[in-house]
Amino acid sequence: MPDDKGDDWLNLHSFIILCIAMAVVVAGTAIGYIILADIHQGSSDLVYRAGSGDQVEVDYVGTFEDGTVFDTSIPEVAKNNALYPKSLSYEEKTNYVPLSFKVGDGQMIAGFEAGVIGMATNETKVLTIPPEEGYGYSNPNLIETKSLTMTFPVYEWTTNTTTFEQEYYVPAEIGTTIKHADYGWNSTVSYIDPISDLVLLKNEPNPYETIYVFNDWPSRVISIDTSADSGSGEIKVRHLLTEADANNIMSSDSNGNKFIVIDVDTSKNTYTIDYNREVVGKTLTFKVTVVKIIPTSQNP
């Protein structure tokens, strides 16, 4: 009987040692995982977080300090102008899908990329990005101040007859009257050069007629002098812009370059336009949600 009890004690002792060993192995594995997670994530949780080299997909809403949306990947935001008023430069997209990029590749502005690092899937964060971490500061060479009064010739050489007919869908003949493509007033073919085949138009706006030179704001004909400028004539037009139009009008010049009216000074008879992109020189806010993370090891 003593021998049997001794055997039982040895078996119990062995079982206890085995349990302790297994606990040590499990604990060691967990600690090892946490250490590995810490190396990549910089935290002690077990959630995978985006790091340099990872491919990520994010939904986002980009806004200016006044709350207007300049860009988004979310269709509900894009379609709802009442809750999400849009900025002057906002452009509709054909498809609204999460933005995909590789962290650390320099595809995104610095502040956006840095803000995504450390985020987990389904996590949402609001990023405030100053100009130096966004699109930089404005180029003063792209800002121009112009007179509110413009002048145009009464007699104006335009295109050749072929281009004229393609543009206006009427024969290029002396006496033909068209609506001027740029100014919107009546113009009549006055002469066709037999050598160059160029068409000479006589611009014939009505006094005080309202026109849309840039198609985005009205202007008014204030005087017509057919004998000025050595016979070329002069038509004076005044832009009907007010101080309230500053930062509320975006348009394009004759070359298709976009600009924003940033100032109107009626006392000086001037207005100022800015060819810098609207996001340049501004503090931006992005509400970002991580949709998917593909760790570096799974990238091709």
GROMACS .gro file of C-alpha atoms in nm:
model
  300
    1MET     CA    1   0.000   0.000   0.000
    2PRO     CA    2   0.276   0.260   0.073
    3ASP     CA    3   0.428   0.182  -0.266
    4ASP     CA    4   0.093   0.247  -0.442
    5LYS     CA    5   0.059   0.581  -0.265
    6GLY     CA    6   0.408   0.674  -0.371
    7ASP     CA    7   0.325   0.601  -0.733
    8ASP     CA    8   0.011   0.816  -0.712
    9TRP     CA    9   0.214   1.103  -0.569
   10LEU     CA   10   0.469   1.077  -0.851
   11ASN     CA   11   0.193   1.076  -1.116
   12LEU     CA   12   0.032   1.386  -0.961
   13HIS     CA   13   0.367   1.560  -0.943
   14SER     CA   14   0.437   1.485  -1.312
   15PHE     CA   15   0.091   1.612  -1.414
   16ILE     CA   16   0.145   1.941  -1.230
   17ILE     CA   17   0.484   1.992  -1.396
   18LEU     CA   18   0.330   1.922  -1.740
   19CYS     CA   19   0.053   2.179  -1.682
   20ILE     CA   20   0.306   2.443  -1.576
   21ALA     CA   21   0.516   2.375  -1.886
   22MET     CA   22   0.216   2.408  -2.116
   23ALA     CA   23   0.116   2.737  -1.950
   24VAL     CA   24   0.467   2.873  -2.003
   25VAL     CA   25   0.457   2.779  -2.373
   26VAL     CA   26   0.116   2.944  -2.428
   27ALA     CA   27   0.219   3.258  -2.241
   28GLY     CA   28   0.543   3.277  -2.435
   29THR     CA   29   0.359   3.251  -2.766
   30ALA     CA   30   0.116   3.528  -2.669
   31ILE     CA   31   0.398   3.753  -2.550
   32GLY     CA   32   0.586   3.688  -2.872
   33TYR     CA   33   0.281   3.787  -3.079
   34ILE     CA   34   0.233   4.104  -2.877
   35ILE     CA   35   0.599   4.196  -2.922
   36LEU     CA   36   0.570   4.144  -3.297
   37ALA     CA   37   0.250   4.346  -3.302
   38ASP     CA   38   0.421   4.621  -3.104
   39ILE     CA   39   0.705   4.639  -3.354
   40HIS     CA   40   0.464   4.712  -3.641
   41GLN     CA   41   0.184   4.891  -3.461
   42GLY     CA   42   0.352   5.082  -3.183
   43SER     CA   43   0.079   4.965  -2.942
   44SER     CA   44   0.004   4.669  -2.717
   45ASP     CA   45  -0.325   4.563  -2.876
   46LEU     CA   46  -0.363   4.276  -3.118
   47VAL     CA   47  -0.534   4.478  -3.394
   48TYR     CA   48  -0.333   4.515  -3.713
   49ARG     CA   49  -0.260   4.880  -3.788
   50ALA     CA   50  -0.146   5.046  -4.111
   51GLY     CA   51   0.224   5.103  -4.149
   52SER     CA   52   0.473   5.206  -4.415
   53GLY     CA   53   0.459   4.973  -4.715
   54ASP     CA   54   0.102   4.856  -4.653
   55GLN     CA   55  -0.163   4.895  -4.923
   56VAL     CA   56  -0.467   5.067  -4.776
   57GLU     CA   57  -0.816   5.160  -4.894
   58VAL     CA   58  -0.987   5.455  -4.727
   59ASP     CA   59  -1.311   5.649  -4.754
   60TYR     CA   60  -1.274   6.022  -4.696
   61VAL     CA   61  -1.441   6.363  -4.696
   62GLY     CA   62  -1.217   6.664  -4.755
   63THR     CA   63  -1.340   7.005  -4.637
   64PHE     CA   64  -1.216   7.363  -4.612
   65GLU     CA   65  -1.233   7.562  -4.288
   66ASP     CA   66  -1.571   7.703  -4.394
   67GLY     CA   67  -1.711   7.348  -4.406
   68THR     CA   68  -1.748   7.320  -4.783
   69VAL     CA   69  -1.653   6.985  -4.937
   70PHE     CA   70  -1.381   6.991  -5.202
   71ASP     CA   71  -1.344   6.615  -5.249
   72THR     CA   72  -1.493   6.286  -5.128
   73SER     CA   73  -1.506   5.915  -5.205
   74ILE     CA   74  -1.851   5.872  -5.051
   75PRO     CA   75  -2.153   5.890  -5.289
   76GLU     CA   76  -2.398   5.995  -5.014
   77VAL     CA   77  -2.183   6.299  -4.939
   78ALA     CA   78  -2.141   6.380  -5.308
   79LYS     CA   79  -2.515   6.375  -5.376
   80ASN     CA   80  -2.633   6.568  -5.070
   81ASN     CA   81  -2.558   6.937  -5.125
   82ALA     CA   82  -2.790   7.045  -4.844
   83LEU     CA   83  -2.594   6.866  -4.572
   84TYR     CA   84  -2.262   6.881  -4.753
   85PRO     CA   85  -2.229   7.210  -4.947
   86LYS     CA   86  -1.960   7.196  -5.212
   87SER     CA   87  -1.665   7.427  -5.278
   88LEU     CA   88  -1.612   7.619  -5.603
   89SER     CA   89  -1.359   7.364  -5.732
   90TYR     CA   90  -1.557   7.051  -5.638
   91GLU     CA   91  -1.596   6.817  -5.935
   92GLU     CA   92  -1.841   6.529  -5.970
   93LYS     CA   93  -1.695   6.181  -6.025
   94THR     CA   94  -1.818   5.898  -6.243
   95ASN     CA   95  -1.758   5.644  -5.966
   96TYR     CA   96  -1.725   5.688  -5.591
   97VAL     CA   97  -1.499   5.418  -5.449
   98PRO     CA   98  -1.249   5.403  -5.161
   99LEU     CA   99  -0.911   5.561  -5.229
  100SER     CA  100  -0.634   5.300  -5.260
  101PHE     CA  101  -0.267   5.380  -5.208
  102LYS     CA  102   0.055   5.234  -5.070
  103VAL     CA  103   0.164   5.399  -4.748
  104GLY     CA  104   0.508   5.554  -4.784
  105ASP     CA  105   0.508   5.575  -5.164
  106GLY     CA  106   0.457   5.951  -5.164
  107GLN     CA  107   0.137   5.931  -5.370
  108MET     CA  108  -0.059   6.133  -5.115
  109ILE     CA  109   0.003   6.470  -4.951
  110ALA     CA  110   0.230   6.430  -4.647
  111GLY     CA  111  -0.030   6.509  -4.381
  112PHE     CA  112  -0.283   6.263  -4.520
  113GLU     CA  113  -0.032   5.979  -4.543
  114ALA     CA  114   0.108   6.043  -4.195
  115GLY     CA  115  -0.244   6.053  -4.051
  116VAL     CA  116  -0.334   5.708  -4.185
  117ILE     CA  117  -0.030   5.541  -4.026
  118GLY     CA  118  -0.137   5.359  -3.710
  119MET     CA  119  -0.504   5.334  -3.806
  120ALA     CA  120  -0.691   5.002  -3.796
  121THR     CA  121  -0.959   4.869  -4.029
  122ASN     CA  122  -1.297   5.043  -3.969
  123GLU     CA  123  -1.130   5.313  -3.762
  124THR     CA  124  -1.227   5.675  -3.836
  125LYS     CA  125  -1.005   5.975  -3.772
  126VAL     CA  126  -1.027   6.348  -3.845
  127LEU     CA  127  -0.705   6.492  -3.987
  128THR     CA  128  -0.628   6.865  -3.983
  129ILE     CA  129  -0.359   6.938  -4.239
  130PRO     CA  130  -0.181   7.277  -4.267
  131PRO     CA  131  -0.059   7.404  -4.607
  132GLU     CA  132   0.299   7.288  -4.553
  133GLU     CA  133   0.175   6.929  -4.511
  134GLY     CA  134  -0.089   6.966  -4.781
  135TYR     CA  135  -0.067   7.138  -5.118
  136GLY     CA  136   0.178   7.410  -5.019
  137TYR     CA  137   0.141   7.787  -5.029
  138SER     CA  138   0.004   8.010  -5.304
  139ASN     CA  139   0.228   8.122  -5.589
  140PRO     CA  140   0.192   8.504  -5.600
  141ASN     CA  141   0.277   8.499  -5.971
  142LEU     CA  142  -0.056   8.325  -6.033
  143ILE     CA  143  -0.257   8.611  -5.880
  144GLU     CA  144  -0.357   8.897  -6.112
  145THR     CA  145  -0.541   9.225  -6.059
  146LYS     CA  146  -0.740   9.353  -6.355
  147SER     CA  147  -0.956   9.651  -6.444
  148LEU     CA  148  -1.332   9.615  -6.417
  149THR     CA  149  -1.347   9.795  -6.752
  150MET     CA  150  -1.250   9.610  -7.072
  151THR     CA  151  -1.213   9.735  -7.427
  152PHE     CA  152  -1.283   9.551  -7.753
  153PRO     CA  153  -1.238   9.658  -8.115
  154VAL     CA  154  -1.539   9.739  -8.331
  155TYR     CA  155  -1.361   9.580  -8.628
  156GLU     CA  156  -1.198   9.248  -8.549
  157TRP     CA  157  -0.999   9.007  -8.768
  158THR     CA  158  -1.098   8.650  -8.684
  159THR     CA  159  -1.051   8.309  -8.849
  160ASN     CA  160  -1.045   8.194  -9.211
  161THR     CA  161  -1.371   8.121  -9.390
  162THR     CA  162  -1.352   7.743  -9.336
  163THR     CA  163  -1.309   7.773  -8.959
  164PHE     CA  164  -1.571   8.048  -8.946
  165GLU     CA  165  -1.830   7.825  -9.115
  166GLN     CA  166  -1.741   7.530  -8.889
  167GLU     CA  167  -1.786   7.746  -8.580
  168TYR     CA  168  -2.103   7.934  -8.677
  169TYR     CA  169  -2.271   7.694  -8.924
  170VAL     CA  170  -2.343   7.976  -9.171
  171PRO     CA  171  -2.171   8.081  -9.497
  172ALA     CA  172  -1.880   8.323  -9.456
  173GLU     CA  173  -2.023   8.600  -9.673
  174ILE     CA  174  -2.019   8.976  -9.645
  175GLY     CA  175  -2.334   9.082  -9.460
  176THR     CA  176  -2.375   8.756  -9.266
  177THR     CA  177  -2.467   8.828  -8.902
  178ILE     CA  178  -2.382   8.593  -8.616
  179LYS     CA  179  -2.379   8.588  -8.237
  180HIS     CA  180  -2.016   8.636  -8.138
  181ALA     CA  181  -1.881   8.316  -7.979
  182ASP     CA  182  -1.689   8.502  -7.706
  183TYR     CA  183  -1.900   8.810  -7.636
  184GLY     CA  184  -2.254   8.707  -7.725
  185TRP     CA  185  -2.340   9.024  -7.915
  186ASN     CA  186  -2.427   9.059  -8.283
  187SER     CA  187  -2.135   9.070  -8.526
  188THR     CA  188  -2.150   9.107  -8.905
  189VAL     CA  189  -1.902   8.991  -9.170
  190SER     CA  190  -1.762   9.319  -9.303
  191TYR     CA  191  -1.481   9.196  -9.531
  192ILE     CA  192  -1.300   8.878  -9.640
  193ASP     CA  193  -0.934   8.912  -9.731
  194PRO     CA  194  -0.882   8.749 -10.074
  195ILE     CA  195  -0.522   8.652  -9.995
  196SER     CA  196  -0.530   8.531  -9.632
  197ASP     CA  197  -0.898   8.426  -9.644
  198LEU     CA  198  -0.942   8.586  -9.301
  199VAL     CA  199  -1.281   8.719  -9.198
  200LEU     CA  200  -1.320   9.077  -9.069
  201LEU     CA  201  -1.610   9.112  -8.826
  202LYS     CA  202  -1.784   9.431  -8.723
  203ASN     CA  203  -1.894   9.397  -8.363
  204GLU     CA  204  -2.236   9.556  -8.317
  205PRO     CA  205  -2.350   9.542  -7.954
  206ASN     CA  206  -2.637   9.758  -7.839
  207PRO     CA  207  -2.551  10.042  -7.599
  208TYR     CA  208  -2.591   9.921  -7.237
  209GLU     CA  209  -2.642   9.564  -7.357
  210THR     CA  210  -2.564   9.300  -7.093
  211ILE     CA  211  -2.323   9.028  -7.204
  212TYR     CA  212  -2.138   8.736  -7.044
  213VAL     CA  213  -1.774   8.758  -7.150
  214PHE     CA  214  -1.663   8.470  -6.926
  215ASN     CA  215  -2.011   8.310  -6.909
  216ASP     CA  216  -2.008   8.330  -6.528
  217TRP     CA  217  -2.090   8.692  -6.451
  218PRO     CA  218  -2.264   8.976  -6.638
  219SER     CA  219  -2.092   9.271  -6.803
  220ARG     CA  220  -2.245   9.581  -6.961
  221VAL     CA  221  -2.159   9.776  -7.276
  222ILE     CA  222  -2.101  10.133  -7.155
  223SER     CA  223  -1.978  10.304  -7.473
  224ILE     CA  224  -1.918  10.248  -7.847
  225ASP     CA  225  -1.682  10.465  -8.055
  226THR     CA  226  -1.648  10.346  -8.416
  227SER     CA  227  -1.376  10.601  -8.501
  228ALA     CA  228  -1.138  10.538  -8.211
  229ASP     CA  229  -0.802  10.362  -8.232
  230SER     CA  230  -0.719  10.468  -8.588
  231GLY     CA  231  -1.048  10.340  -8.725
  232SER     CA  232  -1.055  10.002  -8.548
  233GLY     CA  233  -1.312  10.144  -8.310
  234GLU     CA  234  -1.352  10.084  -7.939
  235ILE     CA  235  -1.623   9.916  -7.733
  236LYS     CA  236  -1.602   9.966  -7.357
  237VAL     CA  237  -1.750   9.699  -7.131
  238ARG     CA  238  -1.771   9.703  -6.751
  239HIS     CA  239  -1.782   9.385  -6.543
  240LEU     CA  240  -2.081   9.392  -6.309
  241LEU     CA  241  -1.891   9.242  -6.017
  242THR     CA  242  -1.939   9.342  -5.653
  243GLU     CA  243  -1.750   9.282  -5.329
  244ALA     CA  244  -1.996   9.001  -5.251
  245ASP     CA  245  -1.865   8.805  -5.552
  246ALA     CA  246  -1.518   8.764  -5.400
  247ASN     CA  247  -1.444   8.394  -5.340
  248ASN     CA  248  -1.784   8.303  -5.482
  249ILE     CA  249  -1.704   8.282  -5.854
  250MET     CA  250  -1.483   8.032  -6.036
  251SER     CA  251  -1.434   8.065  -6.411
  252SER     CA  252  -1.192   7.993  -6.698
  253ASP     CA  253  -1.001   8.223  -6.930
  254SER     CA  254  -0.990   8.193  -7.309
  255ASN     CA  255  -0.716   7.928  -7.277
  256GLY     CA  256  -0.923   7.712  -7.045
  257ASN     CA  257  -0.720   7.796  -6.734
  258LYS     CA  258  -0.937   7.804  -6.422
  259PHE     CA  259  -0.929   8.091  -6.174
  260ILE     CA  260  -1.124   8.220  -5.874
  261VAL     CA  261  -1.229   8.582  -5.823
  262ILE     CA  262  -1.076   8.655  -5.481
  263ASP     CA  263  -1.131   9.031  -5.454
  264VAL     CA  264  -1.344   9.309  -5.604
  265ASP     CA  265  -1.267   9.675  -5.531
  266THR     CA  266  -1.523   9.897  -5.701
  267SER     CA  267  -1.360  10.212  -5.560
  268LYS     CA  268  -1.041  10.128  -5.752
  269ASN     CA  269  -1.232   9.977  -6.045
  270THR     CA  270  -1.041   9.649  -6.009
  271TYR     CA  271  -1.094   9.280  -5.944
  272THR     CA  272  -0.837   9.015  -5.856
  273ILE     CA  273  -0.823   8.659  -5.984
  274ASP     CA  274  -0.624   8.363  -5.851
  275TYR     CA  275  -0.502   8.083  -6.078
  276ASN     CA  276  -0.374   7.877  -5.783
  277ARG     CA  277  -0.575   7.564  -5.714
  278GLU     CA  278  -0.837   7.621  -5.445
  279VAL     CA  279  -0.669   7.370  -5.209
  280VAL     CA  280  -0.338   7.556  -5.224
  281GLY     CA  281  -0.250   7.774  -4.925
  282LYS     CA  282  -0.534   7.643  -4.710
  283THR     CA  283  -0.570   7.432  -4.397
  284LEU     CA  284  -0.760   7.119  -4.493
  285THR     CA  285  -0.970   6.877  -4.289
  286PHE     CA  286  -1.012   6.513  -4.388
  287LYS     CA  287  -1.250   6.270  -4.219
  288VAL     CA  288  -1.089   5.934  -4.300
  289THR     CA  289  -1.217   5.579  -4.245
  290VAL     CA  290  -0.990   5.283  -4.317
  291VAL     CA  291  -1.181   5.026  -4.522
  292LYS     CA  292  -0.906   4.772  -4.582
  293ILE     CA  293  -0.540   4.708  -4.503
  294ILE     CA  294  -0.322   4.470  -4.702
  295PRO     CA  295  -0.004   4.412  -4.495
  296THR     CA  296   0.336   4.450  -4.661
  297SER     CA  297   0.397   4.074  -4.667
  298GLN     CA  298   0.087   4.023  -4.885
  299ASN     CA  299   0.179   4.293  -5.138
  300PRO     CA  300   0.328   4.180  -5.470
   0.00000   0.00000   0.00000
